Coordinates of C-alpha atoms and ligand atoms in Angstrom, one line a residue:
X1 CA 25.3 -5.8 13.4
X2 CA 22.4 -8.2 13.1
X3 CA 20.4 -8.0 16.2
X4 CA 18.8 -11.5 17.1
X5 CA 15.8 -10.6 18.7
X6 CA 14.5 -8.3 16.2
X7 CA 12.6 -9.0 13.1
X8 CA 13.3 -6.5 10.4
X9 CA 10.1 -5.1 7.9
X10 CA 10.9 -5.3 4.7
X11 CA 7.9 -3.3 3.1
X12 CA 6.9 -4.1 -0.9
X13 CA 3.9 -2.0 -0.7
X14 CA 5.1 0.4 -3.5
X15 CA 6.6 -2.4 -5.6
X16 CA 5.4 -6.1 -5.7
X17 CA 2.2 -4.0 -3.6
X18 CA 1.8 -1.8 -6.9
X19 CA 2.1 -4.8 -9.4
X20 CA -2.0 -5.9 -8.2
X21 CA -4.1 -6.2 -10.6
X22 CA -5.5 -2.7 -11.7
X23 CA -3.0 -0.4 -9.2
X24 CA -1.0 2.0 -10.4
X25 CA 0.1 4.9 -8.5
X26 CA 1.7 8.1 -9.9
X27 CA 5.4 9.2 -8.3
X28 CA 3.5 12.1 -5.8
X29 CA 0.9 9.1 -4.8
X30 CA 4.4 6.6 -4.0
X31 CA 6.1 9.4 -1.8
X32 CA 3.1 10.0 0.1
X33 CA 3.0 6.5 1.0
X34 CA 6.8 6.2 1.4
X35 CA 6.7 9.1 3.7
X36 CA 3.8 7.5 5.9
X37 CA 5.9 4.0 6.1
X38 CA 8.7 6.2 7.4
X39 CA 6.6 7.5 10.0
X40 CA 5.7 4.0 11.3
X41 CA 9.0 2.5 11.2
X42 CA 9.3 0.0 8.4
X43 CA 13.2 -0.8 8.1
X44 CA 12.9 -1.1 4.5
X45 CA 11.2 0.5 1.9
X46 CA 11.3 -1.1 -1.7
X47 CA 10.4 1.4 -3.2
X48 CA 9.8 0.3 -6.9
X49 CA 11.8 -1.7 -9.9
X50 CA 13.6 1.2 -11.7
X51 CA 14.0 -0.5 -15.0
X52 CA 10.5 -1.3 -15.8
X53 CA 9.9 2.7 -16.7
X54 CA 10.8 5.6 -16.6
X55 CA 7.7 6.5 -14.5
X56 CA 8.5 4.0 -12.1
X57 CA 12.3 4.6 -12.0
X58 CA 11.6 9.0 -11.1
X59 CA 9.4 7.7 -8.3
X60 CA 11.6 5.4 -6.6
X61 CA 14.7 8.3 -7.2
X62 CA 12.4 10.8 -5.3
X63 CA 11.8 8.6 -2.5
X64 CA 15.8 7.9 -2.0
X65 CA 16.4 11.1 -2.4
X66 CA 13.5 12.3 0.2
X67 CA 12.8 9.7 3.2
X68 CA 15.6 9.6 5.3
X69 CA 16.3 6.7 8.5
X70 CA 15.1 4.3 6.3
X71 CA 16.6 1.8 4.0
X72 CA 15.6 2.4 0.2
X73 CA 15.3 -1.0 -1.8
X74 CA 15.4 -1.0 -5.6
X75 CA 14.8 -4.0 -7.6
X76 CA 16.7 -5.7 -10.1
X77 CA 16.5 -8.9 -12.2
X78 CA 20.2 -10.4 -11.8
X79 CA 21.0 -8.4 -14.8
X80 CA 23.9 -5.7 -15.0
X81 CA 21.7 -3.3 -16.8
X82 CA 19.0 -3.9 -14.3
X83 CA 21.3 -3.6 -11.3
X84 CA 22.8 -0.5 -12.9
X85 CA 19.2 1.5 -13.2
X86 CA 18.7 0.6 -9.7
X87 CA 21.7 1.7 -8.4
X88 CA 21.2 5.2 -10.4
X89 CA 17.6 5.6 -8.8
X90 CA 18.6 4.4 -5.4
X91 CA 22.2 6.4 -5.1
X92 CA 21.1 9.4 -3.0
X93 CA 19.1 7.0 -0.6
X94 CA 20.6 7.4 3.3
X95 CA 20.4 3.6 3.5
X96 CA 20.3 2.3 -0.1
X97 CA 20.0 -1.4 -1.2
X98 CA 20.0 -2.9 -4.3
X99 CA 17.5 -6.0 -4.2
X100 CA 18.6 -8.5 -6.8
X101 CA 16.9 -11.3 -7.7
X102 CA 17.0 -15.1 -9.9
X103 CA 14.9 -17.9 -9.8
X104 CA 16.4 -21.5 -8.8
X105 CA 12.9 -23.8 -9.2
X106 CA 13.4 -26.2 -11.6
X107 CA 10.2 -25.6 -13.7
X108 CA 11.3 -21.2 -13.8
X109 CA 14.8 -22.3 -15.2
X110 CA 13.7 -24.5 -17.4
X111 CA 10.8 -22.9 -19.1
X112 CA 11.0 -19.0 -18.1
X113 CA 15.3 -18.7 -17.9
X114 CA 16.3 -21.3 -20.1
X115 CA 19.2 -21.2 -18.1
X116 CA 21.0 -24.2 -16.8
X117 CA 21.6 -25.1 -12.8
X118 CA 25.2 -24.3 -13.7
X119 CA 24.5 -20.9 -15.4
X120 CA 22.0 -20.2 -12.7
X121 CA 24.7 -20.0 -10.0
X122 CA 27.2 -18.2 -12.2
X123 CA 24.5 -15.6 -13.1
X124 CA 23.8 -15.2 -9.5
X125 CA 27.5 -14.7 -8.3
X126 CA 28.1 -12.0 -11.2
X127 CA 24.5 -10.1 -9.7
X128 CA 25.6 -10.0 -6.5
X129 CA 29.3 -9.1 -7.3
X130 CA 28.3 -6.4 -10.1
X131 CA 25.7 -4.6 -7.2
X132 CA 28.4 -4.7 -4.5
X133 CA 30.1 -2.7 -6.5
X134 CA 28.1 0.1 -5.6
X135 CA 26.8 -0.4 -2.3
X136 CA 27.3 -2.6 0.7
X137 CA 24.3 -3.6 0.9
X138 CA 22.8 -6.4 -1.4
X139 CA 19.7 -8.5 -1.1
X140 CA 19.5 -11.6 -3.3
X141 CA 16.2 -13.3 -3.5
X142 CA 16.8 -17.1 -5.0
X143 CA 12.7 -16.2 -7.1
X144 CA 10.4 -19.7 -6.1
X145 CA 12.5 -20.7 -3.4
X146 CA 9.7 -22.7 -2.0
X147 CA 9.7 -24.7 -4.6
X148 CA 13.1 -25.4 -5.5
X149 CA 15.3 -28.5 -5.3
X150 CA 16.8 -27.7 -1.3
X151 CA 20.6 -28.7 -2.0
X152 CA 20.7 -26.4 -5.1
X153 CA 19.0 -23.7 -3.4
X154 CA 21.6 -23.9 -1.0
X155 CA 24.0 -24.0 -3.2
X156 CA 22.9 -21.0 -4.8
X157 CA 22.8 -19.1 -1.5
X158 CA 26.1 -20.0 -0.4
X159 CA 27.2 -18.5 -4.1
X160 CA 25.5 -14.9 -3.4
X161 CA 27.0 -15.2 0.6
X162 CA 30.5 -15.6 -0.8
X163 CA 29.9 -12.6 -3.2
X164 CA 28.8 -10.4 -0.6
X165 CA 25.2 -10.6 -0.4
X166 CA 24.3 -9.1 3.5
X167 CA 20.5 -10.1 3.0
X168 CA 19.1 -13.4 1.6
X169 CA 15.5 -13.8 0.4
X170 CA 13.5 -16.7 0.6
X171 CA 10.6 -15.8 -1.5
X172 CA 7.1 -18.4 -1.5
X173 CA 7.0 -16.6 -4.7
X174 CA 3.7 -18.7 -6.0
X175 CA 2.0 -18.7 -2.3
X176 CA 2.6 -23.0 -2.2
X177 CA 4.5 -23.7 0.9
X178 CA 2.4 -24.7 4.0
X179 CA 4.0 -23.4 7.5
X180 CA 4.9 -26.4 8.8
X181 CA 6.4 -27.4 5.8
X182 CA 8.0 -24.1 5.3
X183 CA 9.5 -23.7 9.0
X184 CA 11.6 -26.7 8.2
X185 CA 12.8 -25.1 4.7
X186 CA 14.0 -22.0 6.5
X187 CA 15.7 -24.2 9.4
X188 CA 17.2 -26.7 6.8
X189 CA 18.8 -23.5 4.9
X190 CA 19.8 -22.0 8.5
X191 CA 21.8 -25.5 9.3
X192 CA 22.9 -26.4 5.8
X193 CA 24.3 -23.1 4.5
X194 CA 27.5 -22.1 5.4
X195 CA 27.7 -18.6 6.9
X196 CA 24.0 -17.7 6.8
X197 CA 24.9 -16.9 10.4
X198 CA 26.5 -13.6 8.8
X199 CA 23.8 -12.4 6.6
X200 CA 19.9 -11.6 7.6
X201 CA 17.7 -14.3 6.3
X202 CA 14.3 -13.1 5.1
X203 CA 11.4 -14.0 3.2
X204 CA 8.6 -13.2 1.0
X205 CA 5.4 -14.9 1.1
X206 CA 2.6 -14.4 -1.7
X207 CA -0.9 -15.2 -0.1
X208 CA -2.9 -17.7 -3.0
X209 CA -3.4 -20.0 -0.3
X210 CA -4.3 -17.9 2.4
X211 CA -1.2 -18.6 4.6
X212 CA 1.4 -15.7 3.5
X213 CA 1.3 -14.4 7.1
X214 CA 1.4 -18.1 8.6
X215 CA 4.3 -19.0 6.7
X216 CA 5.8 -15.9 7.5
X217 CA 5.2 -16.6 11.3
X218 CA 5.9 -20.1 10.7
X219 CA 9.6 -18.8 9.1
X220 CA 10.3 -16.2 12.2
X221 CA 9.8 -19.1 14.2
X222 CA 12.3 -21.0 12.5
X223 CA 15.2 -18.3 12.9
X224 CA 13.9 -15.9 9.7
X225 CA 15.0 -12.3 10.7
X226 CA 13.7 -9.9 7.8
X227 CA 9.8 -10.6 6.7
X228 CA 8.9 -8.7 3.4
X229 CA 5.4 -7.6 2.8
X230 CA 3.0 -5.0 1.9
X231 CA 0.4 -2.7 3.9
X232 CA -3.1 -4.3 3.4
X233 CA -1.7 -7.7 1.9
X234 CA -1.8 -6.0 -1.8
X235 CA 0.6 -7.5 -4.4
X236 CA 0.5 -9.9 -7.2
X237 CA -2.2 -12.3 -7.8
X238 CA -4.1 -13.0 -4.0
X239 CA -0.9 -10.3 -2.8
X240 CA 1.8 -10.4 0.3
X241 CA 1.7 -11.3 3.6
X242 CA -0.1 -8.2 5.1
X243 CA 2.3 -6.7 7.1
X244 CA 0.4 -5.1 10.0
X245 CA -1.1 -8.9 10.7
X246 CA 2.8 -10.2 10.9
X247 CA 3.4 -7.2 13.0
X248 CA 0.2 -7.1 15.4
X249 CA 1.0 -10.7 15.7
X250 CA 4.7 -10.3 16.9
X251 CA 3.8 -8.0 19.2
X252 CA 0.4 -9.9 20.8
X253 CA 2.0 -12.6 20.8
X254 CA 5.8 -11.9 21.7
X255 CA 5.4 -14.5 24.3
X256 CA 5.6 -16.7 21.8
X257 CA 8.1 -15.7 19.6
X258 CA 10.5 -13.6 22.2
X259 CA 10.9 -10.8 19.0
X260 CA 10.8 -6.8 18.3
X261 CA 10.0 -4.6 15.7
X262 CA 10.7 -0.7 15.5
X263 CA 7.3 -0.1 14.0
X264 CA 5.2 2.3 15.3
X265 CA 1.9 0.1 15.5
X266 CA -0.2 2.9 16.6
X267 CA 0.7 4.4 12.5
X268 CA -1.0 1.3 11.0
X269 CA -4.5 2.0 10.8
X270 CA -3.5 5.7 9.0
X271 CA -0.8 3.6 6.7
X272 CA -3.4 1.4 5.8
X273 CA -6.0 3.6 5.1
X274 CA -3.5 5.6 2.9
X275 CA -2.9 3.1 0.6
X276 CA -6.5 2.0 0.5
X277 CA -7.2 5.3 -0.9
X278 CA -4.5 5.5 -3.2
X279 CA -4.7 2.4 -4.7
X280 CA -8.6 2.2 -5.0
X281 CA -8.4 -1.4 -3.2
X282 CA -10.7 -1.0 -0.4
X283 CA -10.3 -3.2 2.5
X284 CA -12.7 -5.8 3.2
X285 CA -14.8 -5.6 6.7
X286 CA -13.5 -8.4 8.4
X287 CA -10.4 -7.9 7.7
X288 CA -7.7 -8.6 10.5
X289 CA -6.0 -5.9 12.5
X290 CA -7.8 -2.6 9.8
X291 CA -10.9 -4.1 8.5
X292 CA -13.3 -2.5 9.7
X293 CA -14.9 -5.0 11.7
X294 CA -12.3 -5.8 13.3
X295 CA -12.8 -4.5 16.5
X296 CA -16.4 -4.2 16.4
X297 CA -18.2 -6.6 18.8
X298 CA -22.0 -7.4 17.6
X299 CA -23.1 -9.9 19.8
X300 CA -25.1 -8.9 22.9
X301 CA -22.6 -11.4 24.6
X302 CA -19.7 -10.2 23.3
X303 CA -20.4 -6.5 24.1
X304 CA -21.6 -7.2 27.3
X305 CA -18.2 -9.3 27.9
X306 CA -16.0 -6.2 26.6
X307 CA -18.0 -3.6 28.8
X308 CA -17.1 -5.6 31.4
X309 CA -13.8 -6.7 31.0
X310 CA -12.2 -5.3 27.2
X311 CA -10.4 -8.4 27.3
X312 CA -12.7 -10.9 27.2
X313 CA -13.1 -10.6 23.6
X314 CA -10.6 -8.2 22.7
X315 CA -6.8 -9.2 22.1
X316 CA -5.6 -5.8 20.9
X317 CA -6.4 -2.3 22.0
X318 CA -8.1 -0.6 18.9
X319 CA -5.7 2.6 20.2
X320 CA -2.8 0.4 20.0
X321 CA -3.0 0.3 16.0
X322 CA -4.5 4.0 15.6
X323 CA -7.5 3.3 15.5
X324 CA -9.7 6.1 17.5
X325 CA -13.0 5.3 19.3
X326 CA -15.1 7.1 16.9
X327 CA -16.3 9.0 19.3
X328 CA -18.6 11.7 18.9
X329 CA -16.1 14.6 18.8
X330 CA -16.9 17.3 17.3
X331 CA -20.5 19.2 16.5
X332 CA -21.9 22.5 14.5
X333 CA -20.5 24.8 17.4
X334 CA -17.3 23.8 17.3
X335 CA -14.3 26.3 16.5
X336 CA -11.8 26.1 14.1
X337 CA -9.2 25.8 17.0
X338 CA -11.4 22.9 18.2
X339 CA -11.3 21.0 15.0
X340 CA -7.6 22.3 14.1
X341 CA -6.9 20.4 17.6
X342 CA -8.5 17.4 17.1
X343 CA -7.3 16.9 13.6
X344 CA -3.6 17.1 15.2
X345 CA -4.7 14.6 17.8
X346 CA -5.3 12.2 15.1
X347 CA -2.2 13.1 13.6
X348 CA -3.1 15.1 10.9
X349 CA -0.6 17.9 10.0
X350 CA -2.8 19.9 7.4
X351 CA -1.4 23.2 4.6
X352 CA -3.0 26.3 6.0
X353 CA -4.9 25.4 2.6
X354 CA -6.1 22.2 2.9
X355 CA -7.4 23.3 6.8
X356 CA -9.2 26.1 4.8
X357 CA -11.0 23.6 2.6
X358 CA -11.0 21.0 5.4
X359 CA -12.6 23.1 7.8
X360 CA -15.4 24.3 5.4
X361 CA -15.9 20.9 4.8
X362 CA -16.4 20.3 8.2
X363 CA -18.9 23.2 8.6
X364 CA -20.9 22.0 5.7
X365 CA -20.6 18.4 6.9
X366 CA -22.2 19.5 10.4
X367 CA -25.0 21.4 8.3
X368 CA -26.0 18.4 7.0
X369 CA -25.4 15.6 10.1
X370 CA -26.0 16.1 13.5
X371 CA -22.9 14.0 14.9
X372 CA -19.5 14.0 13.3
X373 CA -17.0 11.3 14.8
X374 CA -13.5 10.8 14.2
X375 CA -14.1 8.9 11.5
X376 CA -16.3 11.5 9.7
X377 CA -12.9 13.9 10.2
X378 CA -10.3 11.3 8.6
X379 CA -12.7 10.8 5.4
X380 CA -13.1 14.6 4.5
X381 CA -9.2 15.2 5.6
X382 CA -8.1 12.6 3.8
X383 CA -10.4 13.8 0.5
X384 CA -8.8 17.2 0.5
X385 CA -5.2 15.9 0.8
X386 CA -4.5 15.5 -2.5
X387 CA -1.2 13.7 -4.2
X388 CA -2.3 15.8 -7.3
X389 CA -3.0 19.5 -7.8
X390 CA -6.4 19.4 -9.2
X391 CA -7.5 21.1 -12.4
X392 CA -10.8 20.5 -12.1
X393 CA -13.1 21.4 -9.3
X394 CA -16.7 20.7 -9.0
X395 CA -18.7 23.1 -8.5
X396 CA -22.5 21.2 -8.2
X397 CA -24.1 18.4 -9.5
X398 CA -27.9 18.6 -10.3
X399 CA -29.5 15.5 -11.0
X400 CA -32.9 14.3 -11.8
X401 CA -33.9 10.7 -11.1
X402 CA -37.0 8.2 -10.7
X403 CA -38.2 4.9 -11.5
X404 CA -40.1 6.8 -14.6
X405 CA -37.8 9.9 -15.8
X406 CA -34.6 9.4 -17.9
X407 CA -31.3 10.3 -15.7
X408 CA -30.2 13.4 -16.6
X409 CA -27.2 15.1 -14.8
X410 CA -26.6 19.1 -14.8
X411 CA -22.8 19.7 -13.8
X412 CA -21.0 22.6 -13.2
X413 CA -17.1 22.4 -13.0
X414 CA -14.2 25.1 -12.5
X415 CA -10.8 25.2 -14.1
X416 CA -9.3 28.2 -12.4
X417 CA -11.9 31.4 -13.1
X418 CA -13.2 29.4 -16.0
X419 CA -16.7 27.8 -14.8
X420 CA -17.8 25.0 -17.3
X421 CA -21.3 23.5 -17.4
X422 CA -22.9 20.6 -19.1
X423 CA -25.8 18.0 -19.0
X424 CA -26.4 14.6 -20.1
X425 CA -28.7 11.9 -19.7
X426 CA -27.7 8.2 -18.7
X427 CA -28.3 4.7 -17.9
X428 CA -28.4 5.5 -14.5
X429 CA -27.8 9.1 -12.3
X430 CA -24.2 8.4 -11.9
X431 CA -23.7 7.3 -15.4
X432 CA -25.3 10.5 -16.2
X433 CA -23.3 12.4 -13.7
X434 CA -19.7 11.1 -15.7
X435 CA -21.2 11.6 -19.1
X436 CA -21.9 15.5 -17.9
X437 CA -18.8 15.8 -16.7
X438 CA -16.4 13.5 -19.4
X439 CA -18.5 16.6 -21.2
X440 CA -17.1 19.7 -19.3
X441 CA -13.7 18.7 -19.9
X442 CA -13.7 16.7 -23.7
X443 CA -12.4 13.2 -22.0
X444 CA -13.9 10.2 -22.7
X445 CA -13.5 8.0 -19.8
X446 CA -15.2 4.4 -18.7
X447 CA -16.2 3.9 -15.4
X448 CA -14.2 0.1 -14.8
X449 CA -15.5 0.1 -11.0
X450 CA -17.2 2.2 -8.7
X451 CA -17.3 0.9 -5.2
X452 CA -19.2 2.7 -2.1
X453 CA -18.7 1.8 2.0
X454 CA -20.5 4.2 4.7
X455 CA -18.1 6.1 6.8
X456 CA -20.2 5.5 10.2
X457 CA -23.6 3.7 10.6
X458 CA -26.9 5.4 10.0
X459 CA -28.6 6.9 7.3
X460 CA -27.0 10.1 7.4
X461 CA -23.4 8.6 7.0
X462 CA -21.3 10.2 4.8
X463 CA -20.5 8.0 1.8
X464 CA -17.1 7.3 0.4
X465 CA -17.1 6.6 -3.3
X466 CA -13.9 4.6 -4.8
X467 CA -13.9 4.1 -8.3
X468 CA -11.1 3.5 -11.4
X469 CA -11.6 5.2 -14.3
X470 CA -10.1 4.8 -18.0
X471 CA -9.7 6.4 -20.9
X472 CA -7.6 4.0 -22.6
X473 CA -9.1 0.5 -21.4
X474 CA -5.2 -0.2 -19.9
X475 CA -4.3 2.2 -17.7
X476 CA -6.6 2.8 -15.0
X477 CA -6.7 6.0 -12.3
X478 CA -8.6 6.2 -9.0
X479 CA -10.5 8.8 -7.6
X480 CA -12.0 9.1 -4.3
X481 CA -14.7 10.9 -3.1
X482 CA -16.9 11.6 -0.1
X483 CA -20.4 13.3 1.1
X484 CA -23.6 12.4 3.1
X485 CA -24.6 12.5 -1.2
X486 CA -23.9 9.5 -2.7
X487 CA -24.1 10.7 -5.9
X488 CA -22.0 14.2 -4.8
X489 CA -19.5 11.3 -3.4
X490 CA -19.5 10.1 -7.2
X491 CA -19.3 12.9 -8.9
X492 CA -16.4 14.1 -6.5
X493 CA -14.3 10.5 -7.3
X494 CA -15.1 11.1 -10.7
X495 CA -13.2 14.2 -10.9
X496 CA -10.6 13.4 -8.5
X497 CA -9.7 10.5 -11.1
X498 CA -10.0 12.9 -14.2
X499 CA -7.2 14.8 -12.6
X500 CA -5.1 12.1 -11.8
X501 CA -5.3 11.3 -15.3
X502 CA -4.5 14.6 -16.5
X503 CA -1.8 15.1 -14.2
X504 CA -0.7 11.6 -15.4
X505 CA -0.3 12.9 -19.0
X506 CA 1.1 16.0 -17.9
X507 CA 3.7 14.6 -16.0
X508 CA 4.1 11.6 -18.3
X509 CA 3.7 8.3 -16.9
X510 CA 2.4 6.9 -13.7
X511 CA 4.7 4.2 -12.6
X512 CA 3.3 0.9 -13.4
X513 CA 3.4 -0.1 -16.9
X514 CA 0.8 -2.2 -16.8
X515 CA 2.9 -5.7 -16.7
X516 CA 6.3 -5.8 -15.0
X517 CA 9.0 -7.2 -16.5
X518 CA 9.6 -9.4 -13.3
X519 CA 9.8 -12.8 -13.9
Ligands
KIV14 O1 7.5 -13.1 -5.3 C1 8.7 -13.0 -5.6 O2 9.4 -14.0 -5.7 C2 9.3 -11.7 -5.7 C3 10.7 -11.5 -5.8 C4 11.1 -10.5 -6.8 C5 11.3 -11.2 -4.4 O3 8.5 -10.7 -5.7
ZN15 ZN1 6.6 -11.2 -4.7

């Protein structure tokens, strides 16, 4: 049953999410993600596009077979041996859902399908009917809906209805539509289809104007039950509508659109963090609803309004998304039971291991700076929860640096009892740093970014170091890293990509082959 006064999230994080520019997460990385969307409610997980490799096709089969009270989406071009692979990774899912898809714009039939209107509708049908053959539940998404010719499109979608297709994307697959414009698309399809009524109509907005979460808005608006998109807006080109600005905007403003979601909003801020750190795509400031500006008031004005009242300038609790005060919380005194506590406060359930490590880091943390907020807390937790079991460990970094000296960097790195030391010089310390330590384990890697944000003001912040490393010049890893040292933080991410890469060999494959086979 389709309830009308809820809007279902359709997350793409792990698949059109994964196809940005430069991402490419390994299966371990996937399922911790998947297991954190489970925890704040998404409805649907699409969970990857098992026939573009085998990487990709073993991660989305793990998550079926893991998460469960979730729908699993896998994605298919409206091909039988596409639909087939799908169905094969998506088979032991509680909820599984094969996610077919065919374009209908003129200019992608002509020049990308070659395929006639005629064969376009046929090829549809046979998708739809070939996936129901394994599961109830079918998703077909007509590929550049937005910029199709309206009575074929709705021709097209009465085609997949009467072949059993429960779920019916409309996908602003090249980010065109305006929401004005695009509210009357979805309502023309609502009145104009026969039995839409039956099935859940959705849709996909890609952000190159700026309006993915408008036009998703726009589309709820306009009778649009199902809005797909991915945690942090990541995806192809400018990315998806984020989905914790559609959601924090159904729920602040449910006046308006009189509709619920299941999600869990006060899991957002830890979901997006999550994949921030996995994917190496760090979140600008101002970003809506998780930047970290976002609930920061700088104005003498503005703070004195939101000591006074919090909603004079304030439209959402901070708490309401997961985002904690930053308060000081912890200091040097402070027991492990204390910090154990606090950690599960946050929501942190931690190994006995990784509270080992994490509470040393703590210690050594509070040797170094006087406060430690929550904030401090999530970026050392969330450096010693690792997707991959590491095979190198640093030991120290030793570096010497000046306006007049050549860099030159003394590492010392452990691989089980073996303790491995090099130096090198470089173009700069942290150039130096990798050199010394691409020498400790005999791969050559290139730096392709290094990016660095301060955990909490002042000079004695911790740093967090996010940078994408190579070996190849295609395939890139990303490794994390944090200390009040910026170069420490460096030398850490360094490493932390080194054995993603290694555990990337080991394993063979990540899951993103570099270019999907999409469209
Ligand atoms: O943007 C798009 O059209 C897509 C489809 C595969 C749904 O990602
Ligand atoms: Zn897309």
């Amino acid at each position: 049953m389709i309830d009308p006064q809820r809007v279902y999230i359709f997350d793409t994080t792990l698949r059109d999410g994964e196809q940005s520019p430069g991402v490419s997460l390994n299966a371990e990385e996937k399922l911790q993600i998947a297991r954190q969307l489970t925890r704040m409610g998404v409805d649907i997980i699409e969970a990857g596009f098992p026939v573009a490799s085998p990487g990709d096709f073993r991660a989305v089969q793990a998550i079926a077979r893991e998460v469960r009270g979730v729908t699993v989406a896998g994605l298919a071009r409206a091909e039988k041996k596409d639909i087939d692979t799908a169905w094969e990774a998506i088979s032991k899912a509680d909820q599984p859902r094969i996610h077919t898809f065919l374009a209908t714009s003129d200019v992608h039939m002509q020049h990308k399908l070659k395929m006639s209107r005629d064969k376009v509708l046929e090829t549809a049908e046979a998708a739809v009917k070939w996936a129901k053959k394994y599961t109830s539940d079918v998703e077909f998404s007509a590929e550049d809906a937005s910029r199709s010719d309206l009575d074929f499109l709705c021709r097209v979608i009465e085609v997949a209805i009467g072949a059993g297709a429960t779920v019916i994307n409309i996908p602003d697959t090249v980010g065109y539509a305006i929401p004005s414009e695009f509210a009357r698309f979805i309502s023309d399809i609502r009145s104009r289809v026969q039995g839409i009524e039956k099935v859940i109509l959705s849709v996909h907005c890609h952000d190159d104007l700026g309006l993915a979460v408008s036009n998703s808005l726009a589309a709820v608006a306009a009778g649009a039950s199902q809005v797909e998109g991915a945690i942090n807006g990541i995806g192809e080109r400018a990315g998806n509508a984020s989905l914790e600005e559609v959601i924090m905007a159904l729920h602040t403003r449910r006046d308006q659109f009189g509709k619920h979601t299941r999600i869990k909003t006060d899991e957002i801020y830890r979901t997006s963090r999550l994949v921030s750190n996995l994917t190496g795509m760090v979140i600008q400031p101002n970003k809506a609803v998780v930047g970290k500006n976002a609930f920061a008031h700088e104005s003498g004005i503005h703070q004195d309004g939101v000591l006074k009242e919090r909603t004079t300038y304030e439209i959402m609790n901070p708490e309401l998304v997961g985002l904690s005060h930053g308060n000081l919380v912890l200091g040097k005194h402070s027991g492990r039971h204390a910090f154990k506590n606090r950690l599960e406060e946050l929501g942190y359930q931690l190994s006995p291991a990784e509270l080992n490590n994490a509470f040393q880091r703590f210690k050594e943390l509070a040797d170094r700076k006087r406060e430690i907020t929550d904030h401090d807390l999530e970026a050392i937790v969330e450096d010693e929860i690792r997707a991959v079991e590491p095979v190198y460990d640093l030991e120290y970094i030793h570096i010497s640096s000046g306006s007049t000296v050549l860099p030159t960097a003394t590492v010392a790195l452990l691989r089980g009892d073996d303790r491995l030391q090099e130096a090198s010089c470089g173009n700069g310390p942290v150039d130096a740093i990798c050199r010394a330590i691409d020498r400790c384990t005999g791969i050559n890697c290139k730096l392709s970014s290094w990016e660095i944000q301060a955990v909490t003001s002042g000079t004695d912040a911790l740093g967090e170091v996010t940078l994408k490393i190579t070996s190849d010049g295609k395939k890139n890893y990303v490794g994390r890293g944090v200390s009040t040292d910026i170069l420490e933080a460096s030398a850490k991410a360094y490493v932390n990509g080194v054995n993603k890469l290694i555990w990337d060999s080991n394993n063979g494959i990540g899951t993103n082959p570099q270019s999907h086979s999409s469209s």
